[in-house]
Every structure is written in C-alpha cells, then in structure tokens.
Short mmCIF file of C-alpha atoms and ligand atoms in Angstrom, two decimals:
data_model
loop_
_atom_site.label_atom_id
_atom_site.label_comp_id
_atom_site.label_asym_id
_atom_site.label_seq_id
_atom_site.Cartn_x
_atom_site.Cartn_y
_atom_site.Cartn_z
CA UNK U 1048 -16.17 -19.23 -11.75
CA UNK U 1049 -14.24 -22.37 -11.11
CA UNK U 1050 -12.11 -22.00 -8.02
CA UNK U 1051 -10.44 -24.87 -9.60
CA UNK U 1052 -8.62 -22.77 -12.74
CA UNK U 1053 -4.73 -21.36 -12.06
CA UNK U 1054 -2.15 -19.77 -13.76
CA UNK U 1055 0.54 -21.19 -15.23
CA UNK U 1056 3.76 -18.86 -15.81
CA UNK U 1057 7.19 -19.74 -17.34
CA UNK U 1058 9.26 -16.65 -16.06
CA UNK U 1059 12.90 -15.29 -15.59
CA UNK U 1060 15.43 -13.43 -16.92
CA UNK U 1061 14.85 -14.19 -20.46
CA UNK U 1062 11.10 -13.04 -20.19
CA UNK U 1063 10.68 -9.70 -20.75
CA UNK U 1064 7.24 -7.60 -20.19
CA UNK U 1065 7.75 -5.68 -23.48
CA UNK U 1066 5.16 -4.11 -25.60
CA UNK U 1067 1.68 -1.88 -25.16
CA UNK U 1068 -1.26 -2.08 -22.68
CA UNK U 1069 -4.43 -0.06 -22.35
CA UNK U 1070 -5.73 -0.08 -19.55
CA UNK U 1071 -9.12 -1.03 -18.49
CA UNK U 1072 -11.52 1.41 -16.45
CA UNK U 1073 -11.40 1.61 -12.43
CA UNK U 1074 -13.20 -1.17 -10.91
CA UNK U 1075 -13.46 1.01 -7.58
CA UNK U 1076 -14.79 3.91 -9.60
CA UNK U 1077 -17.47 2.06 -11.43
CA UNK U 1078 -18.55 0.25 -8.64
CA UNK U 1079 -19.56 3.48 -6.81
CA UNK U 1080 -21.08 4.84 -10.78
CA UNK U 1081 -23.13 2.13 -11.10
CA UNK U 1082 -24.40 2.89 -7.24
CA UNK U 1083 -25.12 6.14 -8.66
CA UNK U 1084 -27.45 4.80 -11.16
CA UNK U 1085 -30.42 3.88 -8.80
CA UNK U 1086 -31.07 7.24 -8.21
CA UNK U 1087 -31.89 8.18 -11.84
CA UNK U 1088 -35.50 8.35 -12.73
CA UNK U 1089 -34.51 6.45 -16.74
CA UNK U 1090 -31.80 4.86 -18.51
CA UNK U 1091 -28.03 5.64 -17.35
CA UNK U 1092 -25.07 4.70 -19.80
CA UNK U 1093 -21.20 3.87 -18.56
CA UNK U 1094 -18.72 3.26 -21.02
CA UNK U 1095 -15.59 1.78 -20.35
CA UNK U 1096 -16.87 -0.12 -17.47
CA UNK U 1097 -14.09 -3.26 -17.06
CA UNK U 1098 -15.39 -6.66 -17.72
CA UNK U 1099 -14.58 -8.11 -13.47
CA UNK U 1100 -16.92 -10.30 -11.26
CA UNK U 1101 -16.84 -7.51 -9.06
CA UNK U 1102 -18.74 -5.32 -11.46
CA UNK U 1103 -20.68 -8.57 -12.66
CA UNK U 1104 -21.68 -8.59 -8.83
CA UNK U 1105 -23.04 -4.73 -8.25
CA UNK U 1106 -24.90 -5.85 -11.89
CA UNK U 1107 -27.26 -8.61 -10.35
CA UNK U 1108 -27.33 -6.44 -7.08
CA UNK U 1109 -28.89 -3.72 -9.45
CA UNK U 1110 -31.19 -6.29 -11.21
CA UNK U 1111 -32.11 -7.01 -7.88
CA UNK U 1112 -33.27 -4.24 -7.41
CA UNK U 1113 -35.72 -3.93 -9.90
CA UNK U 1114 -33.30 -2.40 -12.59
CA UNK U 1115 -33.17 -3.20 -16.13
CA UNK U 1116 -28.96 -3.45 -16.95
CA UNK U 1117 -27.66 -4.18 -20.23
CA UNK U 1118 -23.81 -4.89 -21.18
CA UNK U 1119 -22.48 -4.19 -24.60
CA UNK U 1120 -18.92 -4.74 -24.72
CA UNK U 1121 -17.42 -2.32 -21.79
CA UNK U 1122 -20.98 -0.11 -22.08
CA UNK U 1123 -23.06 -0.69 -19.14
CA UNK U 1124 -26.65 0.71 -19.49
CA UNK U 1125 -28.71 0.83 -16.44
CA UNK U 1126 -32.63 1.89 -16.45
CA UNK U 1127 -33.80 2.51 -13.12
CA UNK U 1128 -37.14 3.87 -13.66
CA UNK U 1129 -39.16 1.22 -11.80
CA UNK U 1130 -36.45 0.77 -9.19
CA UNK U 1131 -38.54 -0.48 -5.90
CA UNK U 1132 -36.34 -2.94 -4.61
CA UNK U 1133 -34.32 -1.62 -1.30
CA UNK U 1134 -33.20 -4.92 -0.23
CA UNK U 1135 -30.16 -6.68 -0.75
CA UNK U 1136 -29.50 -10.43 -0.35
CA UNK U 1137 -27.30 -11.87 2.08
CA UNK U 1138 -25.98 -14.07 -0.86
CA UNK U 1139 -24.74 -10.84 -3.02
CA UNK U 1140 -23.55 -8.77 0.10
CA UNK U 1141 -21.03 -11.66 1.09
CA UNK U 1142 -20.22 -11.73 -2.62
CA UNK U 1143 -18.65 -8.72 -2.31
CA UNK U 1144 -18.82 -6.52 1.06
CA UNK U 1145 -18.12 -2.88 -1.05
CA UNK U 1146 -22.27 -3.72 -1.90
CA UNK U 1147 -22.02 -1.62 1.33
CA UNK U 1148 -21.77 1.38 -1.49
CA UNK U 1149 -25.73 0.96 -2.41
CA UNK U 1150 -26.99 1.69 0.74
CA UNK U 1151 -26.72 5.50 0.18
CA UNK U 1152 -28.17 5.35 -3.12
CA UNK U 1153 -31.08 3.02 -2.03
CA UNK U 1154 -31.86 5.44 1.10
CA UNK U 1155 -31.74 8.33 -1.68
CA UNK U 1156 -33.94 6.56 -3.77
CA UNK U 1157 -36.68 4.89 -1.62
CA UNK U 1158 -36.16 5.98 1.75
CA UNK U 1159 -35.40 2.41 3.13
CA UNK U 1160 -32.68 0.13 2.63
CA UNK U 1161 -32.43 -3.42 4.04
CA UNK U 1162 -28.44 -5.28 3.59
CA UNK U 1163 -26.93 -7.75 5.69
CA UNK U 1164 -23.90 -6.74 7.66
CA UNK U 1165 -20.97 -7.26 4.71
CA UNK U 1166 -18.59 -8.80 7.47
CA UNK U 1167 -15.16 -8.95 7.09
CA UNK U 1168 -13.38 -9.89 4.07
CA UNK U 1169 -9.40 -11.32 3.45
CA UNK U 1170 -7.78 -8.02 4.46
CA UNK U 1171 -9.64 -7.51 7.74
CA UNK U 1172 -12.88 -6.64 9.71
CA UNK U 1173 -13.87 -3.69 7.43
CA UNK U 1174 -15.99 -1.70 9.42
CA UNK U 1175 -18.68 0.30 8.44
CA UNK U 1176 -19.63 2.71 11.60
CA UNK U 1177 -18.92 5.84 9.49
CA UNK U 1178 -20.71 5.29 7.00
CA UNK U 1179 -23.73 4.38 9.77
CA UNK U 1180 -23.44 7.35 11.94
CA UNK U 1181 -23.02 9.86 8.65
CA UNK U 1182 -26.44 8.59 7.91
CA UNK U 1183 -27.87 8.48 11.11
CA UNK U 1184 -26.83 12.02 11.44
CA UNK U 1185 -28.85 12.36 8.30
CA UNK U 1186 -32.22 11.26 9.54
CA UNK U 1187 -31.79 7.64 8.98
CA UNK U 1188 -33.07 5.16 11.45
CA UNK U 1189 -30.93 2.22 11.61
CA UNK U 1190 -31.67 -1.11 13.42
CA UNK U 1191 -29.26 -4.10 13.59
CA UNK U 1192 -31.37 -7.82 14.31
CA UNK U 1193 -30.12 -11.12 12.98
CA UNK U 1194 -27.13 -10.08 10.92
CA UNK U 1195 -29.25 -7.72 9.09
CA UNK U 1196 -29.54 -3.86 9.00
CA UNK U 1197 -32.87 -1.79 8.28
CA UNK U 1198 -32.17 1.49 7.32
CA UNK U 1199 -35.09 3.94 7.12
CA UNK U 1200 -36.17 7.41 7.31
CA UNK U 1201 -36.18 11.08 5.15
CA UNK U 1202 -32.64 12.05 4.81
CA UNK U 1203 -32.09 15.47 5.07
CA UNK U 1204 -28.07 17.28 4.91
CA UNK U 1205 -25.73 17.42 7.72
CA UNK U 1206 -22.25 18.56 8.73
CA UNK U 1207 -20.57 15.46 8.67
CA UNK U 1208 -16.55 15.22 10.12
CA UNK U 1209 -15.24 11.97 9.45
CA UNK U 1210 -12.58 10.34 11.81
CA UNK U 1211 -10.48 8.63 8.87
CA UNK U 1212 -10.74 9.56 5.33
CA UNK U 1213 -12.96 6.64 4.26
CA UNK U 1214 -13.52 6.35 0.72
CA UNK U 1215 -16.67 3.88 1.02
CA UNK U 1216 -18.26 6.24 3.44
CA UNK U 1217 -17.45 9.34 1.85
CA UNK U 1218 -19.36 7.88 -1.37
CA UNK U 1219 -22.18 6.67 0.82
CA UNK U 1220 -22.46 10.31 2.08
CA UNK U 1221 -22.59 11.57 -1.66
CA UNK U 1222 -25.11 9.35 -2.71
CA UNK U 1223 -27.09 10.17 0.21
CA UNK U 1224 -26.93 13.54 0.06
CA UNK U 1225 -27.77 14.60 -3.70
CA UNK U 1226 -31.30 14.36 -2.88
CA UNK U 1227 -31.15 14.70 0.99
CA UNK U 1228 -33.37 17.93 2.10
CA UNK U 1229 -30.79 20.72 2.36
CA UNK U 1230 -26.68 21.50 2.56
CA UNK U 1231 -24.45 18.46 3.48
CA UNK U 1232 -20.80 19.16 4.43
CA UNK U 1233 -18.27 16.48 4.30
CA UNK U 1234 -15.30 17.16 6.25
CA UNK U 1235 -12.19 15.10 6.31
CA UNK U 1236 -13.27 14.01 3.05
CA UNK U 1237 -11.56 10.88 1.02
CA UNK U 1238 -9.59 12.38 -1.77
CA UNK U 1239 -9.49 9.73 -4.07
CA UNK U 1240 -9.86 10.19 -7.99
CA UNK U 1241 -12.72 7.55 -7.65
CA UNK U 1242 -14.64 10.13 -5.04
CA UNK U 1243 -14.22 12.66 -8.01
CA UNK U 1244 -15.54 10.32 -10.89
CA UNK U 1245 -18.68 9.65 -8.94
CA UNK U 1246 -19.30 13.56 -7.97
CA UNK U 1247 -18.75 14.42 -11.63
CA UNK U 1248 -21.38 11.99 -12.95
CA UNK U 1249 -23.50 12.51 -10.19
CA UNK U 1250 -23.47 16.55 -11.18
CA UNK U 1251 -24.27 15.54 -14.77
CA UNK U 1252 -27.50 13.89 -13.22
CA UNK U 1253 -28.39 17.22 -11.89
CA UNK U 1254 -26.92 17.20 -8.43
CA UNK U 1255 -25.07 19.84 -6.67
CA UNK U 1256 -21.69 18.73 -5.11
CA UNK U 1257 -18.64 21.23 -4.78
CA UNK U 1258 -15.20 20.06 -3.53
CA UNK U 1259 -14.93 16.57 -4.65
CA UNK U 1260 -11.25 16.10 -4.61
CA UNK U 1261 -11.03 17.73 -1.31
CA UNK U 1262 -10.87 17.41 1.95
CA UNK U 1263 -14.08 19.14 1.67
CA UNK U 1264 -17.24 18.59 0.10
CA UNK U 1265 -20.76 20.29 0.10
CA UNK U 1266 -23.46 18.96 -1.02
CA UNK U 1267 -27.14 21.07 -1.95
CA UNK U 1268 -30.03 18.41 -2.22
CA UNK U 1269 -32.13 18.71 -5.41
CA UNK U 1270 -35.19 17.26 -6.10
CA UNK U 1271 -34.86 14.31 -8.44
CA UNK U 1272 -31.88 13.74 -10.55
CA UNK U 1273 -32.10 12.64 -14.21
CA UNK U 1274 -30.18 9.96 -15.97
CA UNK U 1275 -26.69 10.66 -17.66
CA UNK U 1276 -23.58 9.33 -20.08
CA UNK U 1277 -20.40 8.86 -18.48
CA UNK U 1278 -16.96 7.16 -18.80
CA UNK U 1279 -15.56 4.93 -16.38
CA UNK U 1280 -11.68 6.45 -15.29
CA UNK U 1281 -8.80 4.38 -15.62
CA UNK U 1282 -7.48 2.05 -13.30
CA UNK U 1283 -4.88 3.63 -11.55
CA UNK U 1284 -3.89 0.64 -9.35
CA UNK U 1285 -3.79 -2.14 -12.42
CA UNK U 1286 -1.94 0.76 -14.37
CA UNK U 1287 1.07 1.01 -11.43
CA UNK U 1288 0.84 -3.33 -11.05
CA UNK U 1289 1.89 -3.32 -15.01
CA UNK U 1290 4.54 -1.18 -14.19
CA UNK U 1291 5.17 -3.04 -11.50
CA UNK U 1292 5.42 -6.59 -14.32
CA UNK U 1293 7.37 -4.81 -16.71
CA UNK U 1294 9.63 -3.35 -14.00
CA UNK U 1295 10.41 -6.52 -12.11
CA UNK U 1296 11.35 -8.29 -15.35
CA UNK U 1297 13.50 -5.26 -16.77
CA UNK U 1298 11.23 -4.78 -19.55
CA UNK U 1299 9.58 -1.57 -21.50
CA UNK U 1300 5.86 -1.03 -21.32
CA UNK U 1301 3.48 1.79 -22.84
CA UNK U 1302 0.51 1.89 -20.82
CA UNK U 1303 -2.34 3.51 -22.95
CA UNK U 1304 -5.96 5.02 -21.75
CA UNK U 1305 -4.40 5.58 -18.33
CA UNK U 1306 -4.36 8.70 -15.74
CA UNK U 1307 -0.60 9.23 -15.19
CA UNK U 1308 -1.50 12.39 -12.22
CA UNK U 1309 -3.55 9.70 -10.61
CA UNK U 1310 -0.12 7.72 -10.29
CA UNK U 1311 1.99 10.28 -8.69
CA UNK U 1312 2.06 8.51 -5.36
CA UNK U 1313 4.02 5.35 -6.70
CA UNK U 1314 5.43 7.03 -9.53
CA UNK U 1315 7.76 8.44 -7.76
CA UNK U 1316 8.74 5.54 -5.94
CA UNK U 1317 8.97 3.83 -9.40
CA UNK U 1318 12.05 6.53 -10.39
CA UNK U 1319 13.78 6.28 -6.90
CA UNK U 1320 14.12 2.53 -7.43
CA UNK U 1321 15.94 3.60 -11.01
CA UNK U 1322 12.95 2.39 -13.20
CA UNK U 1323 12.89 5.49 -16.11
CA UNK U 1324 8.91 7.09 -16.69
CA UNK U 1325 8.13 9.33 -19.15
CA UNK U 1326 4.74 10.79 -19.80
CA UNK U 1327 3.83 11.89 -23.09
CA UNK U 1328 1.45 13.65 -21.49
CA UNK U 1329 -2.78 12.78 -22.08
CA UNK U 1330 -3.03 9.36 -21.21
CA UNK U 1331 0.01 7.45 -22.19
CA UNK U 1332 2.84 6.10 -19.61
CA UNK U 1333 6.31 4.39 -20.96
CA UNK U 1334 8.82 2.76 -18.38
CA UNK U 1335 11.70 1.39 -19.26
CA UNK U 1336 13.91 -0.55 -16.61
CA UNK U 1337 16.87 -1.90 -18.04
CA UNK U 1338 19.46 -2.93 -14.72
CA UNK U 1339 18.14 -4.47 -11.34
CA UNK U 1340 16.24 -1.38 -8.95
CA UNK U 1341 17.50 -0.97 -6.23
CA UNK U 1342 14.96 -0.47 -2.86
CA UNK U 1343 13.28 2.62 -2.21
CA UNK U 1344 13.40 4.55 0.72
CA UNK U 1345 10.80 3.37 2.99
CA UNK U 1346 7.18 2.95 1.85
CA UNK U 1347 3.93 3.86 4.06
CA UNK U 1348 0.69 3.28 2.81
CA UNK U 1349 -1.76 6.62 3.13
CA UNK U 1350 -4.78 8.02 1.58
CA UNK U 1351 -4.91 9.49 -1.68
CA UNK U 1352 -2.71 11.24 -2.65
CA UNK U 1353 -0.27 9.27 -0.79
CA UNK U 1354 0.89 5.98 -1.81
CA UNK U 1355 -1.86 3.58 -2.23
CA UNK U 1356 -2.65 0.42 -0.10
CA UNK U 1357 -3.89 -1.13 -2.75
CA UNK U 1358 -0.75 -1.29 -5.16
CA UNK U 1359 1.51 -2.27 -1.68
CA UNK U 1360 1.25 -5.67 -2.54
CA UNK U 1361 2.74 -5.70 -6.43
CA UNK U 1362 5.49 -3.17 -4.77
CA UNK U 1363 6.48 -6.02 -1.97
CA UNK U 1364 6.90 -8.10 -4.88
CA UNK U 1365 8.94 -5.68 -7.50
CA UNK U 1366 11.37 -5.44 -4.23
CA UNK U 1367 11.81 -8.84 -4.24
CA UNK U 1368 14.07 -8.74 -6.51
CA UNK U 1369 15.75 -4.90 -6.15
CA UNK U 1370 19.33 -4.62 -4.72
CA UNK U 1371 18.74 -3.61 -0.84
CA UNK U 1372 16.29 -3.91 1.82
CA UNK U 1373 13.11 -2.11 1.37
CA UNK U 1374 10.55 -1.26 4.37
CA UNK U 1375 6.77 -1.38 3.96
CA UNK U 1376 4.03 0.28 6.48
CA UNK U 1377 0.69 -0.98 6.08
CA UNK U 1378 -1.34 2.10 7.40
CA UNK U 1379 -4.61 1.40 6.25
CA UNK U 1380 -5.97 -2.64 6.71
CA UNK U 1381 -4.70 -4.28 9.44
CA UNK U 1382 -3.84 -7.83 7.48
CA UNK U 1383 -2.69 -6.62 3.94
CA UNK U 1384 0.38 -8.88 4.18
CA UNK U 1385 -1.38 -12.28 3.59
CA UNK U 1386 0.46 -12.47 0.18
CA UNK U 1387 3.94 -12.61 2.19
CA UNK U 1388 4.60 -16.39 2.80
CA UNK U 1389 3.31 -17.01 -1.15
CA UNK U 1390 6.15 -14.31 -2.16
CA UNK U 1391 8.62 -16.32 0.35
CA UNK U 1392 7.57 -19.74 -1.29
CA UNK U 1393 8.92 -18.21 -4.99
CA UNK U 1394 12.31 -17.73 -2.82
CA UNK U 1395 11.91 -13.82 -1.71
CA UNK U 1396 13.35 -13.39 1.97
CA UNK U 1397 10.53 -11.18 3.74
CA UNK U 1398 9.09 -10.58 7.16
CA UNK U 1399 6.64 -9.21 8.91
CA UNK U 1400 5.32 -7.49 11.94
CA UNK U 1401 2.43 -6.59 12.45
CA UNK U 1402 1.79 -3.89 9.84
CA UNK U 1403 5.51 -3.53 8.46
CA UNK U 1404 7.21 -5.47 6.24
CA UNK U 1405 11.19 -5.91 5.59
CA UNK U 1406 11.98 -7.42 2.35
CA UNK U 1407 15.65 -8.46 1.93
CA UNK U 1408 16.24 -8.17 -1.91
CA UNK U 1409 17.55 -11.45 -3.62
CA UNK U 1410 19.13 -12.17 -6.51
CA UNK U 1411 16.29 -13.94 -8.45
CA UNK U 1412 13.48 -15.63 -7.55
CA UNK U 1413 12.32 -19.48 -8.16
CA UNK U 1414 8.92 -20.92 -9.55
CA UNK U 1415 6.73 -22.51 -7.49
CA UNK U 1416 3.09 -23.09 -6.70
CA UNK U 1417 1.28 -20.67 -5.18
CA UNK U 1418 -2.38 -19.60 -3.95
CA UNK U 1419 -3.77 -16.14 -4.04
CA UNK U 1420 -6.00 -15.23 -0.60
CA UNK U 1421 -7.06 -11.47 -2.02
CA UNK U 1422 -7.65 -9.33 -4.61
CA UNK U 1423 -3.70 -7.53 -4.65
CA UNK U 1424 -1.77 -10.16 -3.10
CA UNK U 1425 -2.52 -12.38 -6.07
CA UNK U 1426 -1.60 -9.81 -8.23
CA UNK U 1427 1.94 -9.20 -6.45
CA UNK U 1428 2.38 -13.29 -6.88
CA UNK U 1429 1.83 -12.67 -10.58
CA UNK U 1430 4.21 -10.18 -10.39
CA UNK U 1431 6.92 -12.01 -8.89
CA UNK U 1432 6.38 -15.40 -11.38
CA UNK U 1433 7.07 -13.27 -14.26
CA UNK U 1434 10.28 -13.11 -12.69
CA UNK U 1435 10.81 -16.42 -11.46
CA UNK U 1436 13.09 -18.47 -13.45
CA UNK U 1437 11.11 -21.95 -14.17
CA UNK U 1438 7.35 -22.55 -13.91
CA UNK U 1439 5.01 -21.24 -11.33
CA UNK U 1440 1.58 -21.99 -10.64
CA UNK U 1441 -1.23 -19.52 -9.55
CA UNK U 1442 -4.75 -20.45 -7.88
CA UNK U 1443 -7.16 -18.40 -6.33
CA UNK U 1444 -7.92 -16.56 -9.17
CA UNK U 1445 -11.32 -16.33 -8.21
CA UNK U 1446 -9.28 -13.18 -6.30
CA UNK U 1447 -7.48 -11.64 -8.84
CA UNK U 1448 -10.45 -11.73 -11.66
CA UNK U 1449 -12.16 -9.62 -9.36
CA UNK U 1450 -9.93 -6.63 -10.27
CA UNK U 1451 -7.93 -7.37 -13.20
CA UNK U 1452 -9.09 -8.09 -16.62
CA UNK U 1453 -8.27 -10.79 -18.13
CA UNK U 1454 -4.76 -10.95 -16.24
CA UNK U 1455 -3.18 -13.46 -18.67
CA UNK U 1456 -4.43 -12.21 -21.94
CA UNK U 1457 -3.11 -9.09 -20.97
CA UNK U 1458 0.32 -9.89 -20.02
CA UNK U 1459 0.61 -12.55 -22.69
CA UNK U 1460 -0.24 -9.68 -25.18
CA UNK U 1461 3.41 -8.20 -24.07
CA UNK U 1462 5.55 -10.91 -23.95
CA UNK U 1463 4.70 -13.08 -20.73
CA UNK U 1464 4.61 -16.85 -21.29
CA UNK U 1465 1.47 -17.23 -19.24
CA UNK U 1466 -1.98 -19.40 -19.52
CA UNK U 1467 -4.90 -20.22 -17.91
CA UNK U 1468 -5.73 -23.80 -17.29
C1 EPZ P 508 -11.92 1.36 -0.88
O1 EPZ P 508 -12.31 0.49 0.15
C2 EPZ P 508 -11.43 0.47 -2.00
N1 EPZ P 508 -12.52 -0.39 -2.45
C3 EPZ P 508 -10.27 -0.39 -1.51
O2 EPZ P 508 -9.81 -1.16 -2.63
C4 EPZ P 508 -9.15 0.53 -1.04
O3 EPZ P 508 -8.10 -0.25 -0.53
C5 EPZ P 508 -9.69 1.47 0.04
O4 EPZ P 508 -10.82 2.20 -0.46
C6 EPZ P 508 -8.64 2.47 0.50
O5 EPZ P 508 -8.20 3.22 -0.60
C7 EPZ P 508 -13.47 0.13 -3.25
O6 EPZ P 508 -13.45 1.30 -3.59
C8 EPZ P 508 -14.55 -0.80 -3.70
P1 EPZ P 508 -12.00 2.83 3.36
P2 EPZ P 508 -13.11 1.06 1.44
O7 EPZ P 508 -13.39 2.98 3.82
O8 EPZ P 508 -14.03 2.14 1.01
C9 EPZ P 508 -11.51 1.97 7.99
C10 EPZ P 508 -9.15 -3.08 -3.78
O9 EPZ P 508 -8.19 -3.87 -3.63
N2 EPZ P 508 -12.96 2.21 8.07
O10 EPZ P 508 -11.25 4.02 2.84
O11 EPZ P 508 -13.65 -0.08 2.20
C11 EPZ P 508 -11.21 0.64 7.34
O12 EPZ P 508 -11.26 -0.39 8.30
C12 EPZ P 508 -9.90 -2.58 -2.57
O13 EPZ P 508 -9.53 -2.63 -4.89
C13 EPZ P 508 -13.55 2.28 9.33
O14 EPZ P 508 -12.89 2.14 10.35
O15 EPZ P 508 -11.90 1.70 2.25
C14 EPZ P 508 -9.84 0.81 6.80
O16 EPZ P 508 -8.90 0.60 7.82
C15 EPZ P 508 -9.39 -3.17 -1.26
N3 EPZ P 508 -14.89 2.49 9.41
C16 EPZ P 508 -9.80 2.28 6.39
O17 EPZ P 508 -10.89 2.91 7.08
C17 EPZ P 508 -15.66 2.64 8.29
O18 EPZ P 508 -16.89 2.86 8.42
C18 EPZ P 508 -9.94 2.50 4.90
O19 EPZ P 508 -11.20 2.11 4.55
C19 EPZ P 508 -15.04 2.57 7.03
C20 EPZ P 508 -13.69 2.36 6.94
#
C-alpha cells in the first residue's frame, strides 16, 4: 500500500451522487467468519467476502497459522485441517488490533494461543479485559510478559455477564465456547447483526448457540465442528456512508445487496433531516434528497440497535452542510472526533468537547487538502469533498481502504468526479 496515494475530488453543487450501488459484504462480519474458520476440521467457503486490507490482514494471520486460504473473486476458501499454529506475530497484531478476534478461535482449536497485546489504535486505548476475564472464567490461563500474552488451558462454559456490550468480546466468547466443555451463558450480550452472522455460520458448522441477536446467548459445547458455506452480510455502515454521499450532494442513490433492518438506527435520522427512503423491501434502498436537510435532533452513539459509532463520522459531515445546528455524543470511543479539524479545513464550523460535537451548518463547503487519521473519519472527509465546490485532496487512504472498497470506483460509478493518484 503506498501511504503516498490520495484522492482527488472535484465536488459541489453541480455534482450529484446519482445512480446504483451494491454494496459490498461487512468487513466487521467477515473478519469474525473467517475467525470462525480455524475451528473447522476441512475446507470452509465465504462468499461475498469484500476485497479490504483488513480482510487481506486476518488472511495472512490465517496462513499463519498453518491454514491453506484461497481468494476467488469475493469467495474466500479457508482449509484448516492442519491448523497448528496458535501464535500470532507482533507484526500482524499491530496491523490490525481486531486480530484480537482469533484468540477465541485459536484457544477453541488448540488449547493455547500466544498474541501480542493489540495496543491502542486512532480512536483510543481499546481495551481488551472482557474479553480476558470471559476466558479466564473459562479455564484459560493467561500470562502477560514483554508485551505478549500466553493464553492456555481446557476451556470449559461459564456464565459470563459482561459490563458493556462488547462486540469483540462477545465474539471471542462464541468462538470459545462452541467447543468449550459444557453450557456458556452470555449475558449483556452485543446485539449486533455481525454477532448474528457469526452464530449462524458457526451453527452450520455444527455448534449449538441460541440467542444470538440478544442480549442473551447460550452456548452447548460440541465436540468438533465441521466445515461450512456461508455468505458474508452486507455492510451496513458503508451502506448508510453512501447515503450519507448521495444525501450531502442532493442526489438519488439505489443501494443494492444491502440489509435495510440493519439500518434502522440512522435511517431514521436520514428522514428527520428531510432526506426521502423507500425500501422496496429484500435488499434494495433508494434515497432521494432533493433541498438542503436540515439537522436532526440530537445524535448519541449506542450499541446496536442504536445509532452506530461507526457511521458518526459520515453523519458529522452530511450536517455540515444541513440548515441548523446538529449535536453529536460520542458514547462509545473516547477520541472518535479526530476527523473534526479535516471537516473544519473544507470550511464546516464544528467543535468539540470531549465526546460531543456541535456542528453549525454552513452554506457550502470549500475544497481543500486533507488527511484521513482512521478508518470513518476519512470516509466523512470523502463525504464532505463531494460537496465541496472546487478540488479537494484526500491522503491517508491507507485508512479508508481498510473498510471501503474501492472508494473511488464506487462513487465514480454514480456520478462523482473522483480519482486516485
Ligand atoms: C467492533 O469493535 C467494530 N470492529 C468497530 O468497528 C465498532 O466501532 C465497535 O465494534 C462498536 O460497534 C470490528 O468488528 C472489527 P467493542 P470492538 O468491543 O469489538 C470498550 C470500524 O470502524 N471495551 O464493542 O473493538 C471499548 O473500549 C470499527 O469498522 C472495553 O472496555 O468494539 C469501547 O469503548 C471501529 N473492554 C467499547 O467497549 C473490552 O475488553 C466498544 O468496544 C472491549 C471493549
């Protein structure tokens, strides 16, 4: 990846998002399937896996550990027979610190699992004591020395209460359990679509989990699970920052291959900002947004089903522009706002506080050259250049290829006058 590459994007009012989109499969669901796949004695298959560096990443972290993975267009196959690896390298956990999703897996598999401590990342320190103590409370012995953690031991079930409904650890707790000795209640469970993707192809492998979806989940441990065919869902989060491009530049977008109920909790906000959504029902959005949105009433960040953290950033930018002042509490990471002073630079008036944001809506917006720091924030700078009248420039991408396919090709496909160079 050259760190070197940007985006180049000639927007205003004349450049309209307008035009069809499917949309590519979940990158935080098929991170957790592909998890999922050590624990099958043969070959898994995933189809519509997306084509990211993130997924690219969990790839050589399976190769690493001894499994053979093949790609064929958005078909990742995954043959885990000889798995024996339980280590993962220092170099591929700071890669990407959701690796922290293999350790359940690996402790299912082999009994032992050594990772280095993922560390913090752009949105915060990202702890991972629940997913430690769920396991510990499992059986597993867990040392810390040098950066490194050594996780060994039988795993057998457990009532498990979580403190916050993580999603990480809740899917650590999964893969741990499905061939832990025994029942394994998760209570306080994330509720996620993502947590029920991975229980549904984990039960296709044999395993016994009831609840996923919930609050909570039990798990019954089986003896060995068998390897299984499954599609990757959509992407619910680059679904609603589409919405969020053709919105902001008063545009009309179909989004195809998506999961419109796993969109209610922005959906909503989408129609009380005066954008019109219509579902055909299956798996096709349309918006249409013809005059300028106006703010929504004020927007706090909560677990699924609430609004998502993860699409706060591409909202910050669609209010930009909107007719009011909109108000934005960051409830989950404690520095999610890191995108602010880029929107500011392409002329939106913002502040922040600690975890809220105020964003005074303007008129229009201006080009200007920007740098991404994370994963969402560069997609909310996108966002806004589509907008901005005159030329805009976009590093970092490094960031945004991490969750978005193909970002440019994409919007170019429906009307955006953007390039990679
Ligand atoms: C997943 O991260 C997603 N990543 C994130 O998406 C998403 O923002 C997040 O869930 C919340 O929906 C993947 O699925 C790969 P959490 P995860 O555990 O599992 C605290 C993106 O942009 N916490 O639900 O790490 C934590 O600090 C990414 O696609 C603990 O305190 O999220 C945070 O405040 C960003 N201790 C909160 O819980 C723990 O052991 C939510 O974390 C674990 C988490």
């Amino acid at each position: 990846m050259d760190n070197r590459q940007k985006l180049i994007v000639n927007g205003g009012s004349q450049r309209r998002i307008e035009g069809e989109l499917r949309v590519h499969g979940a990158k935080n669901s098929a991170l957790p399937l592909l998890s999922a796949t050590v624990l099958a004695h043969g070959e898994c298959v995933l189809h519509n896996t997306p084509r990211l560096t993130d997924v690219d990443a969990a790839c050589r972290i399976l190769t690493q550990l001894g499994c053979r993975v093949r790609r064929d267009g958005d078909t990742v196959s995954v043959d885990a027979t000889n798995v024996s690896g339980y280590e993962i390298p220092e170099t591929l956990m700071r890669e990407m610190r959701s690796s922290i999703v293999f350790l359940g897996a690996v402790m299912g598999r082999n009994g032992r699992c050594r990772l280095s401590f993922p560390g913090g990342c752009e949105l915060g320190a990202r702890p991972i004591d629940l997913h430690l103590s769920a396991l510990e409370q499992m059986g597993a012995e867990i040392t810390e020395e040098h950066g490194y953690l050594n996780c060994e031991g039988t795993l057998h079930g457990a009532k498990i209460t979580l403190s916050f409904p993580s999603v990480g650890a809740t899917e650590n707790i999964m893969l741990a359990a499905v061939t832990a000795k025994g029942y394994t209640e998760i209570h306080n469970a994330a509720r996620e679509p993502e947590i029920s993707d991975l229980a549904n192809f984990l039960n296709k492998m044999g395993a016994k989990i009831f609840g996923a979806g919930e609050s909570v989940i039990t798990v019954r441990g089986v003896e060995r699970l068998e390897p299984a065919e499954h599609s990757v869902i959509p992407d619910r989060i680059v679904a609603g920052t589409y919405l969020c491009a053709a919105a902001i530049t008063r545009g009309e977008l179909i989004l195809t291959n998506c999961e419109p109920q796993h969109m209610n909790g922005f959906l909503t906000v989408l129609e009380s900002m005066g954008a019109r959504i219509y579902n055909y029902g299956g798996e096709k959005l349309y918006i249409t947004c013809k005059k300028r949105l106006i703010a929504p009433p004020t927007i706090r960040t909560m677990p699924y089903p609430g609004f998502p953290t993860d699409i706060q950033a591409p909202f910050t930018a669609l209010c930009a522009t909107a007719e009011g002042t909109s108000v934005f509490v960051e409830t989950i990471f404690e520095n999610r706002f890191r995108h602010i002073p880029e929107l500011v630079r392409l002329g939106a008036s913002v502040k922040t506080e600690g975890r809220v944001c105020v964003v005074e809506g303007v008129k229009r917006l201006s080009g200007a050259k920007v740098c991404a720091a994370e994963l969402r924030g560069g997609a909310a700078l996108v966002t806004a250049a589509l907008a901005a009248e005159g030329t805009s420039e976009i590093t970092g991408l490094q960031y945004i290829d991490r969750g978005y396919e193909n970002i440019e090709t994409a919007l170019r496909s429906v009307g955006a006058d953007i390039r990679r160079s």
